[in-house]
Short mmCIF file of C-alpha atoms in Angstrom, two decimals:
data_model
loop_
_atom_site.label_atom_id
_atom_site.label_comp_id
_atom_site.label_asym_id
_atom_site.label_seq_id
_atom_site.Cartn_x
_atom_site.Cartn_y
_atom_site.Cartn_z
CA GLU A 220 0.08 -0.18 -0.19
CA HIS A 221 2.87 2.51 0.90
CA LEU A 222 4.39 1.66 -2.63
CA GLN A 223 1.18 2.19 -4.07
CA GLN A 224 1.13 5.54 -2.30
CA ALA A 225 4.27 6.64 -3.21
CA TYR A 226 3.86 6.01 -6.97
CA ASP A 227 0.62 8.18 -7.55
CA ARG A 228 2.18 10.81 -5.87
CA LEU A 229 5.33 11.23 -6.87
CA ASP A 230 6.03 13.36 -10.06
CA ASP A 231 9.65 13.21 -11.00
CA PRO A 232 9.78 10.80 -13.42
CA ALA A 233 12.80 8.62 -12.20
CA ALA A 234 11.39 8.12 -8.87
CA ARG A 235 8.33 7.12 -10.07
CA ALA A 236 10.09 4.55 -12.23
CA ALA A 237 11.74 3.20 -9.50
CA ALA A 238 8.58 3.22 -6.96
CA ALA A 239 6.97 1.22 -9.92
CA PHE A 240 9.96 -1.41 -10.13
CA VAL A 241 9.89 -1.65 -6.55
CA LEU A 242 6.17 -1.97 -6.49
CA GLY A 243 5.91 -4.26 -9.06
CA GLN A 244 8.26 -6.87 -7.66
CA GLY A 245 5.92 -6.94 -4.75
CA LEU A 246 2.84 -7.43 -7.04
CA MET A 247 4.91 -10.46 -8.45
CA PHE A 248 4.74 -12.82 -5.08
CA THR A 249 1.46 -11.99 -4.35
CA SER A 250 -0.21 -13.33 -7.52
CA ARG A 251 -0.88 -10.56 -9.13
CA ALA A 252 1.53 -10.74 -11.81
CA ARG A 253 -0.76 -8.91 -14.28
CA GLU A 254 -1.18 -6.20 -12.39
CA GLY A 255 2.60 -5.78 -12.13
CA GLY A 256 3.10 -6.31 -16.29
CA VAL A 257 0.03 -3.16 -16.65
CA LEU A 258 2.03 -1.20 -14.11
CA ALA A 259 5.29 -1.41 -16.02
CA ARG A 260 3.20 -0.73 -19.11
CA GLN A 261 1.65 2.24 -17.97
CA THR A 262 4.86 3.76 -16.07
CA LEU A 263 6.82 3.19 -19.55
CA ALA A 264 4.31 5.18 -22.24
CA GLN A 265 4.86 7.78 -19.42
CA LEU A 266 8.34 7.65 -19.13
CA PRO A 267 10.26 11.17 -20.70
CA PRO A 268 13.12 10.66 -22.87
CA GLY A 269 16.59 10.49 -21.52
CA LEU A 270 15.59 7.66 -18.83
CA ASP A 271 16.92 5.12 -20.68
CA ASP A 272 18.07 3.03 -17.86
CA GLU A 273 14.80 3.36 -16.08
CA ARG A 274 13.18 1.95 -19.78
CA HIS A 275 15.48 -0.76 -19.82
CA ALA A 276 14.58 -1.93 -15.92
CA LEU A 277 10.49 -1.64 -16.66
CA GLU A 278 10.64 -3.39 -19.45
CA ALA A 279 12.54 -6.05 -17.73
CA LEU A 280 9.85 -5.69 -15.49
CA GLU A 281 7.22 -6.51 -17.84
CA LEU A 282 9.01 -9.83 -19.39
CA ILE A 283 9.26 -10.99 -15.80
CA ALA A 284 5.20 -10.39 -15.37
CA ILE A 285 5.43 -13.56 -17.77
CA ILE A 286 7.24 -15.58 -15.77
CA PHE A 287 5.00 -15.13 -12.88
CA GLY A 288 1.76 -15.92 -15.16
CA SER A 289 1.09 -12.73 -16.60
CA PRO A 290 -1.17 -13.99 -19.92
CA ASP A 291 0.13 -10.60 -21.79
CA ARG A 292 2.67 -12.20 -23.76
CA GLU A 293 3.37 -9.28 -26.10
CA PRO A 294 6.60 -7.99 -24.99
CA LEU A 295 7.91 -11.66 -25.66
CA GLU A 296 7.83 -10.42 -29.46
CA ARG A 297 10.72 -7.13 -28.50
CA LEU A 298 12.83 -9.66 -26.51
CA PRO A 299 15.94 -7.76 -26.85
CA GLN A 300 18.89 -9.43 -28.08
CA ALA A 301 21.15 -7.51 -25.35
CA ALA A 302 19.66 -4.18 -24.09
CA PRO A 303 22.45 -1.60 -24.83
CA GLY A 304 23.84 0.43 -22.06
CA HIS A 305 25.77 -0.58 -18.85
CA GLY A 306 23.87 0.63 -16.08
CA PRO A 307 21.91 -1.31 -13.99
CA GLY A 308 18.40 -1.41 -15.60
CA ALA A 309 20.31 -2.49 -18.92
CA ARG A 310 21.94 -5.40 -17.04
CA LEU A 311 18.16 -6.54 -15.80
CA LEU A 312 16.97 -6.00 -19.11
CA THR A 313 19.95 -8.39 -20.70
CA ALA A 314 19.80 -10.75 -17.54
CA ILE A 315 15.65 -11.63 -18.28
CA ALA A 316 16.53 -11.95 -21.85
CA ALA A 317 19.18 -14.66 -21.26
CA PHE A 318 16.55 -16.69 -19.46
CA MET A 319 13.75 -16.27 -21.74
CA THR A 320 15.88 -16.56 -24.85
CA ALA A 321 16.43 -20.15 -23.21
CA ALA A 322 13.11 -20.68 -21.79
CA THR A 323 11.45 -20.14 -25.09
CA GLY A 324 13.79 -22.92 -26.88
CA GLY A 325 16.74 -20.35 -28.36
CA PRO A 326 20.48 -21.96 -28.58
CA ALA A 327 22.13 -22.48 -25.43
CA GLU A 328 24.75 -20.40 -26.88
CA ARG A 329 23.20 -17.27 -27.09
CA SER A 330 21.11 -17.78 -23.62
CA GLU A 331 24.52 -18.24 -22.35
CA ALA A 332 26.37 -15.11 -23.77
CA LEU A 333 23.78 -12.76 -22.71
CA ALA A 334 23.73 -14.56 -19.07
CA LEU A 335 26.96 -13.67 -18.98
CA GLU A 336 27.18 -10.26 -20.50
CA ALA A 337 24.29 -9.44 -17.39
CA VAL A 338 27.07 -10.23 -15.11
CA ALA A 339 30.14 -8.91 -16.75
CA GLU A 340 30.18 -5.68 -14.01
CA ARG A 341 28.25 -5.47 -10.87
CA GLU A 342 25.55 -3.45 -11.91
CA LEU A 343 23.45 -6.36 -11.85
CA LEU A 344 23.70 -6.91 -7.90
CA ALA A 345 23.35 -3.31 -7.04
CA GLY A 346 20.01 -2.76 -9.12
CA GLY A 347 18.45 -6.49 -9.46
CA ALA A 348 18.39 -8.23 -6.36
CA GLY A 349 17.33 -11.87 -6.13
CA MET A 350 15.21 -12.21 -9.04
CA PHE A 351 17.68 -10.98 -11.71
CA TRP A 352 20.65 -12.80 -10.40
CA SER A 353 18.46 -15.81 -10.32
CA ALA A 354 17.32 -15.37 -13.93
CA VAL A 355 20.86 -15.18 -14.73
CA LEU A 356 21.71 -18.52 -12.88
CA ALA A 357 18.71 -19.99 -14.36
CA ALA A 358 19.67 -19.42 -17.97
CA LEU A 359 23.32 -20.97 -17.09
CA PHE A 360 21.31 -24.35 -15.84
CA LEU A 361 19.12 -24.65 -18.63
CA ALA A 362 22.19 -23.53 -21.05
CA ASP A 363 24.11 -26.32 -19.34
CA SER A 364 27.06 -23.66 -18.41
CA PRO A 365 30.03 -24.94 -17.41
CA ARG A 366 30.14 -21.14 -15.48
CA LEU A 367 27.21 -21.54 -12.93
CA PRO A 368 28.89 -23.09 -10.23
CA GLU A 369 31.01 -20.25 -9.71
CA LEU A 370 28.16 -17.76 -10.29
CA ALA A 371 25.51 -19.07 -8.36
CA GLU A 372 28.39 -19.12 -5.44
CA ARG A 373 29.18 -15.21 -6.26
CA GLY A 374 25.59 -14.62 -5.63
CA ARG A 375 24.95 -16.51 -2.95
CA GLU A 376 27.93 -14.39 -0.96
CA GLU A 377 26.51 -10.93 -1.74
CA ALA A 378 22.96 -12.04 -1.15
CA TYR A 379 24.20 -12.49 2.70
CA ARG A 380 26.04 -9.66 2.31
CA HIS A 381 23.18 -7.60 1.36
CA GLY A 382 20.81 -9.27 3.86
CA SER A 383 17.65 -9.31 1.67
CA HIS A 384 15.04 -11.94 2.12
CA LEU A 385 14.11 -11.94 -1.05
CA PHE A 386 17.94 -12.16 -2.59
CA THR A 387 18.88 -14.94 0.14
CA GLY A 388 15.70 -16.77 -0.23
CA SER A 389 15.72 -16.43 -4.39
CA ILE A 390 19.59 -17.54 -4.24
CA GLU A 391 19.22 -20.64 -2.25
CA VAL A 392 16.16 -22.28 -3.49
CA TRP A 393 18.06 -21.62 -7.18
CA SER A 394 21.01 -23.18 -5.95
CA GLY A 395 19.34 -26.52 -4.37
CA ASN A 396 17.80 -26.56 -8.07
CA PHE A 397 21.04 -26.31 -9.72
CA LEU A 398 23.13 -28.77 -6.57
CA ALA A 399 20.04 -31.24 -7.65
CA ARG A 400 20.82 -31.49 -11.39
CA ASP A 401 24.50 -32.23 -10.83
CA GLY A 402 23.56 -34.65 -8.39
CA GLU A 403 24.67 -33.00 -4.90
CA LEU A 404 21.20 -34.25 -3.66
CA ASP A 405 21.91 -34.00 0.19
CA ASP A 406 23.40 -30.47 0.00
CA ALA A 407 20.16 -29.38 -2.24
CA ALA A 408 17.87 -31.00 -0.23
CA GLU A 409 19.73 -28.89 2.49
CA ALA A 410 19.59 -25.42 0.29
CA LEU A 411 15.54 -25.69 -0.65
CA ARG A 412 14.55 -25.78 3.17
CA LEU A 413 17.09 -23.50 3.81
CA GLY A 414 15.05 -20.87 0.84
CA ARG A 415 11.42 -22.30 2.15
CA GLN A 416 12.16 -21.07 5.68
CA ILE A 417 13.39 -17.84 4.51
CA GLN A 418 10.40 -17.48 2.35
CA ASP A 419 8.23 -18.36 4.46
CA PRO A 420 7.20 -15.62 7.27
CA TRP A 421 7.01 -13.45 4.49
CA THR A 422 5.08 -14.60 2.09
CA SER A 423 1.77 -17.24 2.18
CA ASP A 424 0.75 -16.93 -0.72
CA PRO A 425 0.96 -20.40 -2.62
CA MET A 426 1.69 -18.74 -5.60
CA GLY A 427 4.78 -17.03 -4.09
CA THR A 428 6.28 -20.21 -2.91
CA SER A 429 5.24 -22.41 -5.77
CA TRP A 430 9.04 -22.56 -6.87
CA SER A 431 10.75 -23.49 -3.52
CA ARG A 432 7.54 -26.08 -2.80
CA GLY A 433 8.03 -27.61 -6.22
CA LEU A 434 11.70 -27.86 -6.42
CA LEU A 435 12.01 -29.15 -2.73
CA ALA A 436 9.26 -31.58 -3.52
CA TYR A 437 11.53 -33.40 -6.44
CA CYS A 438 14.57 -33.09 -4.78
CA GLU A 439 13.15 -35.25 -2.05
CA PHE A 440 11.26 -37.53 -4.87
CA VAL A 441 14.39 -38.05 -6.50
CA ARG A 442 16.47 -38.78 -3.12
CA GLY A 443 13.57 -41.06 -2.56
CA ASP A 444 11.91 -39.73 0.38
CA GLN A 445 8.06 -39.39 -1.11
CA ARG A 446 7.04 -38.79 2.83
CA ALA A 447 8.66 -34.95 2.39
CA ALA A 448 8.18 -34.93 -1.06
CA ARG A 449 4.60 -34.60 -0.44
CA ALA A 450 4.98 -32.73 3.03
CA ALA A 451 6.94 -29.51 0.42
CA LEU A 452 4.03 -29.54 -2.17
CA ALA A 453 1.36 -29.32 0.61
CA GLY A 454 0.06 -25.20 1.16
CA GLY A 455 -1.74 -25.17 -1.80
CA ALA A 456 -2.30 -26.50 -5.55
CA PRO A 457 -1.91 -23.81 -7.75
CA SER A 458 -5.56 -23.12 -9.67
CA PRO A 459 -5.53 -24.47 -12.97
CA ASP A 460 -5.47 -21.45 -14.62
CA ASP A 461 -2.55 -20.48 -13.07
CA GLU A 462 -0.07 -19.69 -16.16
CA SER A 463 3.42 -18.91 -13.96
CA ASP A 464 6.51 -20.91 -14.03
CA GLY A 465 6.30 -21.89 -10.52
CA ALA A 466 2.90 -23.59 -11.12
CA ASN A 467 4.40 -26.19 -13.55
CA VAL A 468 7.69 -26.34 -11.38
CA TRP A 469 4.83 -27.57 -8.57
CA ARG A 470 3.07 -29.54 -11.67
CA ARG A 471 6.02 -31.39 -12.05
CA ALA A 472 6.73 -32.95 -8.60
CA HIS A 473 3.22 -33.66 -8.46
CA ALA A 474 3.06 -35.94 -11.49
CA GLU A 475 6.35 -37.65 -10.30
CA LEU A 476 4.41 -39.07 -7.07
CA LEU A 477 1.35 -39.45 -9.35
CA LEU A 478 3.81 -41.76 -11.61
CA ALA A 479 5.37 -43.31 -8.77
CA ASP A 480 2.05 -44.41 -7.67
CA ARG A 481 0.79 -45.86 -10.55
CA ALA A 482 -1.94 -43.28 -11.18
CA ALA A 483 -0.95 -42.84 -14.54
CA GLU A 484 -4.62 -40.96 -15.86
CA GLU A 485 -4.45 -38.52 -12.98
CA ALA A 486 -0.34 -37.98 -14.07
CA LEU A 487 -1.43 -37.56 -17.49
CA ALA A 488 -3.69 -35.15 -17.03
CA VAL A 489 -1.38 -32.83 -15.01
CA ALA A 490 1.14 -32.88 -18.27
CA ASP A 491 -1.14 -32.00 -20.23
CA LEU A 492 -2.15 -29.19 -17.86
CA MET A 493 1.57 -28.16 -17.79
CA GLY A 494 1.41 -28.64 -22.04
CA ARG A 495 -1.53 -25.75 -22.03
CA SER A 496 -0.13 -23.64 -19.49
CA ALA A 497 2.80 -21.33 -20.77
CA PRO A 498 2.91 -21.95 -24.23
CA HIS A 499 5.47 -19.80 -24.55
CA VAL A 500 7.88 -22.17 -22.91
CA VAL A 501 9.48 -24.85 -24.54
CA HIS A 502 12.42 -26.22 -22.75
CA PRO A 503 12.39 -29.60 -22.36
CA ASP A 504 14.15 -29.22 -18.68
CA TRP A 505 11.99 -25.98 -17.59
CA LYS A 506 9.22 -27.81 -18.35
CA PRO A 507 8.82 -31.74 -19.10
CA TRP A 508 5.69 -31.83 -19.28
CA GLN A 509 5.99 -34.44 -22.81
CA SER A 510 8.54 -36.80 -20.90
CA LEU A 511 6.14 -36.80 -18.49
CA ARG A 512 3.10 -37.83 -20.71
CA ALA A 513 5.21 -40.25 -22.29
CA ARG A 514 5.94 -42.24 -19.15
CA ALA A 515 2.35 -42.11 -18.37
CA LEU A 516 1.00 -43.09 -21.82
CA SER A 517 3.05 -45.90 -21.76
CA MET A 518 1.92 -47.02 -18.20
CA LEU A 519 -1.83 -46.75 -20.00
CA GLY A 520 -0.18 -49.30 -22.40
CA ARG A 521 -0.48 -46.23 -25.32
CA GLN A 522 3.15 -46.87 -26.41
CA GLU A 523 2.78 -45.44 -29.82
CA GLU A 524 1.76 -42.18 -28.80
CA ALA A 525 4.34 -42.26 -25.97
CA LEU A 526 7.32 -42.76 -28.46
CA ALA A 527 5.95 -39.88 -30.28
CA SER A 528 5.59 -37.31 -27.02
CA MET A 529 9.02 -38.59 -25.76
CA ALA A 530 10.37 -38.10 -29.70
CA ALA A 531 9.21 -34.53 -29.57
CA GLU A 532 10.69 -33.75 -26.35
CA LEU A 533 14.55 -35.04 -27.87
CA GLU A 534 13.91 -33.01 -30.56
CA LEU A 535 13.52 -29.63 -28.36
CA ALA A 536 16.31 -30.66 -26.48
CA TYR A 537 18.25 -31.19 -29.87
CA ARG A 538 17.44 -27.46 -30.64
CA SER A 539 18.76 -26.28 -27.02
CA GLY A 540 21.96 -27.90 -27.96
CA ALA A 541 22.45 -28.25 -23.67
CA ALA A 542 24.01 -31.91 -23.53
CA SER A 543 22.51 -32.75 -20.02
CA THR A 544 19.38 -32.49 -21.56
CA ILE A 545 19.78 -34.18 -25.00
CA GLY A 546 21.31 -37.09 -22.61
CA ARG A 547 18.26 -37.16 -20.19
CA CYS A 548 16.05 -37.35 -22.91
CA LEU A 549 18.07 -39.99 -25.62
CA ARG A 550 17.71 -42.36 -22.03
CA GLN A 551 14.09 -42.09 -21.24
CA LEU A 552 13.35 -42.36 -25.33
CA GLY A 553 15.84 -45.24 -25.16
CA GLU A 554 14.26 -46.87 -22.07
CA LEU A 555 10.69 -46.59 -23.74
CA GLU A 556 11.96 -48.84 -27.00
CA GLY A 557 12.50 -50.98 -25.03
CA GLU A 558 15.05 -53.99 -27.17
CA GLU A 559 15.33 -51.61 -29.73
CA GLY A 560 16.69 -48.58 -27.16
CA THR A 561 20.08 -49.68 -26.53
CA ASP A 562 21.96 -47.84 -29.18
CA ARG A 563 20.08 -44.86 -27.65
CA LEU A 564 21.20 -45.85 -24.07
CA ARG A 565 24.76 -45.80 -25.66
CA GLU A 566 24.75 -42.70 -26.67
CA ALA A 567 23.11 -40.63 -23.78
CA VAL A 568 25.97 -42.35 -21.78
CA ASP A 569 28.21 -40.89 -24.99
CA VAL A 570 26.34 -37.49 -24.43
CA LEU A 571 26.32 -37.25 -20.57
CA SER A 572 29.96 -38.31 -19.68
CA GLY A 573 31.30 -34.48 -20.70
CA ALA A 574 27.62 -33.12 -19.43
CA SER A 575 27.59 -31.34 -15.60
CA SER A 576 24.83 -33.69 -14.15
CA ARG A 577 26.22 -36.87 -12.57
CA LEU A 578 23.27 -37.94 -11.18
CA GLU A 579 21.95 -38.07 -15.29
CA TYR A 580 25.31 -39.73 -16.33
CA ALA A 581 24.34 -42.48 -13.26
CA ARG A 582 21.10 -42.94 -14.61
CA ALA A 583 22.00 -42.97 -18.08
CA LEU A 584 24.86 -45.76 -16.93
CA GLY A 585 22.38 -47.82 -14.91
CA ALA A 586 19.39 -48.01 -18.01
CA LEU A 587 22.28 -49.45 -20.11
CA GLY A 588 23.56 -52.19 -17.92
CA ALA A 589 19.66 -53.17 -17.26
CA ALA A 590 19.26 -53.25 -21.11
CA LEU A 591 22.55 -55.51 -21.53
CA ARG A 592 21.42 -57.73 -18.79
CA ARG A 593 17.77 -58.13 -20.43
CA ALA A 594 19.58 -58.96 -23.41
CA ARG A 595 21.67 -61.89 -22.06
CA ARG A 596 24.67 -59.94 -22.10
CA PRO A 597 25.39 -60.03 -18.66
CA THR A 598 29.10 -59.44 -18.81
CA ASP A 599 28.59 -56.20 -20.63
CA ALA A 600 26.35 -55.10 -18.16
CA ARG A 601 28.38 -55.10 -14.99
CA GLU A 602 30.88 -52.35 -15.78
CA PRO A 603 28.16 -49.79 -16.71
CA LEU A 604 26.19 -50.67 -13.76
CA ARG A 605 28.76 -50.50 -11.54
CA GLN A 606 29.65 -47.18 -12.47
CA ALA A 607 26.14 -46.35 -12.37
CA LEU A 608 26.11 -47.66 -8.60
CA GLU A 609 28.96 -45.71 -7.81
CA LEU A 610 27.60 -42.48 -8.96
CA ALA A 611 24.25 -42.95 -7.94
CA ASP A 612 25.69 -43.45 -4.29
CA ALA A 613 27.99 -40.57 -4.67
CA CYS A 614 24.57 -38.20 -5.35
CA GLY A 615 22.88 -39.73 -2.68
CA CYS A 616 19.68 -41.21 -4.63
CA ALA A 617 18.58 -44.11 -2.85
CA PRO A 618 16.27 -45.30 -5.10
CA LEU A 619 18.52 -45.58 -8.02
CA VAL A 620 20.79 -46.82 -5.68
CA ASP A 621 18.76 -49.85 -4.95
CA SER A 622 17.59 -50.45 -8.67
CA VAL A 623 20.76 -50.66 -9.60
CA ARG A 624 22.27 -52.86 -7.14
CA SER A 625 19.32 -55.36 -8.20
CA GLU A 626 20.29 -54.98 -11.36
CA LEU A 627 23.71 -56.28 -10.61
CA HIS A 628 22.85 -58.86 -8.54
CA ALA A 629 20.88 -60.21 -11.56
CA ALA A 630 24.01 -59.59 -14.23
CA GLY A 631 25.39 -62.37 -11.74
CA ALA A 632 27.94 -60.02 -9.63
CA ARG A 633 28.29 -59.17 -6.17
CA PRO A 634 28.40 -55.22 -5.73
CA ARG A 635 29.82 -53.27 -3.00
CA THR A 636 28.28 -52.28 -0.12
CA THR A 637 29.43 -48.56 -0.48
CA ALA A 638 30.59 -46.91 -3.25
CA LEU A 639 33.57 -45.03 -4.81
CA GLY A 640 35.49 -43.02 -1.55
CA GLY A 641 38.37 -40.74 -2.03
CA VAL A 642 38.27 -37.23 -2.82
CA GLU A 643 36.13 -37.90 -6.33
CA SER A 644 33.09 -39.18 -3.71
CA LEU A 645 32.81 -35.52 -2.47
CA THR A 646 30.09 -33.30 -2.75
CA ALA A 647 31.05 -29.95 -3.93
CA ARG A 648 29.94 -28.85 -0.39
CA GLU A 649 31.86 -31.34 1.52
CA ALA A 650 35.06 -30.60 -0.66
CA ARG A 651 34.62 -26.93 0.24
CA VAL A 652 34.23 -27.79 4.25
CA ALA A 653 36.86 -30.27 3.88
CA ALA A 654 39.38 -27.48 1.82
CA LEU A 655 38.88 -24.97 4.61
CA ALA A 656 39.01 -27.30 7.70
CA ALA A 657 41.91 -28.51 6.20
CA GLU A 658 43.28 -24.63 6.01
CA GLY A 659 42.73 -24.65 9.82
CA ASP A 660 39.38 -22.52 9.77
CA THR A 661 37.20 -23.79 12.91
CA ASN A 662 33.87 -25.03 12.52
CA ARG A 663 32.57 -21.51 13.20
CA ASP A 664 34.76 -20.03 10.88
CA ILE A 665 33.69 -22.65 7.84
CA ALA A 666 29.88 -22.13 8.84
CA GLN A 667 30.04 -17.87 8.36
CA THR A 668 32.21 -18.57 5.17
CA LEU A 669 29.60 -20.70 3.69
CA PHE A 670 26.43 -19.39 5.81
CA VAL A 671 25.26 -22.80 7.03
CA THR A 672 24.89 -23.91 10.46
CA PRO A 673 28.16 -25.03 12.35
CA LYS A 674 26.21 -28.12 12.89
CA THR A 675 25.50 -28.23 9.12
CA VAL A 676 29.62 -28.31 8.69
CA GLU A 677 29.69 -31.46 11.88
CA VAL A 678 27.73 -33.34 9.17
CA HIS A 679 29.55 -32.50 6.23
CA LEU A 680 32.92 -33.40 8.26
CA SER A 681 31.60 -36.33 9.32
CA ASN A 682 30.56 -37.22 5.57
CA VAL A 683 33.97 -36.43 4.63
CA TYR A 684 35.95 -38.79 7.31
CA ARG A 685 34.04 -41.73 6.31
CA LYS A 686 34.64 -41.12 2.56
CA LEU A 687 38.41 -40.57 3.02
CA GLY A 688 38.95 -43.24 5.14
CA ILE A 689 40.22 -40.73 8.28
CA ARG A 690 39.48 -40.20 11.39
CA SER A 691 40.55 -36.73 12.64
CA ARG A 692 40.84 -33.09 11.19
CA ARG A 693 44.82 -33.48 10.75
CA GLU A 694 44.82 -36.04 8.22
CA LEU A 695 42.61 -33.98 5.98
CA ALA A 696 45.15 -32.09 4.38
CA PRO A 697 47.46 -35.03 3.53
CA ALA A 698 43.91 -37.02 2.43
CA LEU A 699 43.18 -34.14 -0.14
CA GLU A 700 47.12 -33.58 -1.64
CA GLY A 701 46.85 -33.87 -5.10
CA ALA A 702 43.06 -33.13 -5.45
#
């Protein structure tokens, strides 16, 4: 209300544009994205010449309203290749252009280039806070960029230095999403839970928390904790006419739980609703409705339709050019093809061997090993299955560990009870904690550096000791030497 009063009473155009920008962000998180988009457009129409950077910021606000469910998609027709200028507004617009390029099916290299241009200098952190930095990270995620971990950590440090709840909540949620894709499931769940805790006090609106609830639920599902996944989805389902990206993130987790329950008809309905919602979003890792649909159709015995749906998603993956996405789609299509899909699974393994998604690589190895075992080639099956078991265990993916171990037994192997150890088995967060501890930092020092609790540091160090086969802090440096 105070922001609305400020906007209504201000006469100075630059100050009024600044008020509109902040008010618009508030509208996004209270299920009023349409109003936010209208506000941005009205303010743009009244903006006099010479305020180019304010204009760029409001154009960015217009675009982000679409992400939050505004039905007005006309701004997408003016999606810039990059915003001219070097001010905060130009960086904001470039950041949103990077994400929208990826989400609407543009090439990965283009969205990555825009994202890196947006963060080339410090203006984005100064002018855009959490939503816009998160747009950069999401673009890099969809582009499968190797720069993602570095920039996620940079954003995390800045968020906690500023102390903004919007920024810290956003960065934890998105960091959790990236960690989950890369197979750091325990760290991902920790970050996603923290993001929820930060967000809960200042928004009880179901739409405002649909991203964090959906991403946490999906992570818990992948880890094998369906009870925690269902609990994360509690708090209100998105309405059928909610076309925000957050609604589809929530629906994805919901569809996975329905498939796990073999409620194929219900899962198919959810997948089809995802497909109708936000039709401008086509990136298969941002809206994987066709692969969810394919799995539901396969359960219902509608195999030809299932294969067609999965092939359509693979085509979109090829268009994006992101290796993790292509590999995931190849693996799922190969699984649906059954006996004829072995070559497709080999291709998935080849593609994913050089990609960032360690978990998806484990899934592809497991699927290939299972296919070879079913083809009565147990000797050939054992090596990919062994690799899959090691990776799945290192990722903390209990369902995949169980299924691969069963396949190994069926192939006549006796898998080890524990997977790979040593430095290679450490998650990214465990490796960071271990390095800081080896340098002499106390648990409290490490907690402050990484913005976690001392208890979390203790848990990470315990895991490090177990994986490295050591018992004390003074053994860390020799164990890590050469890593």
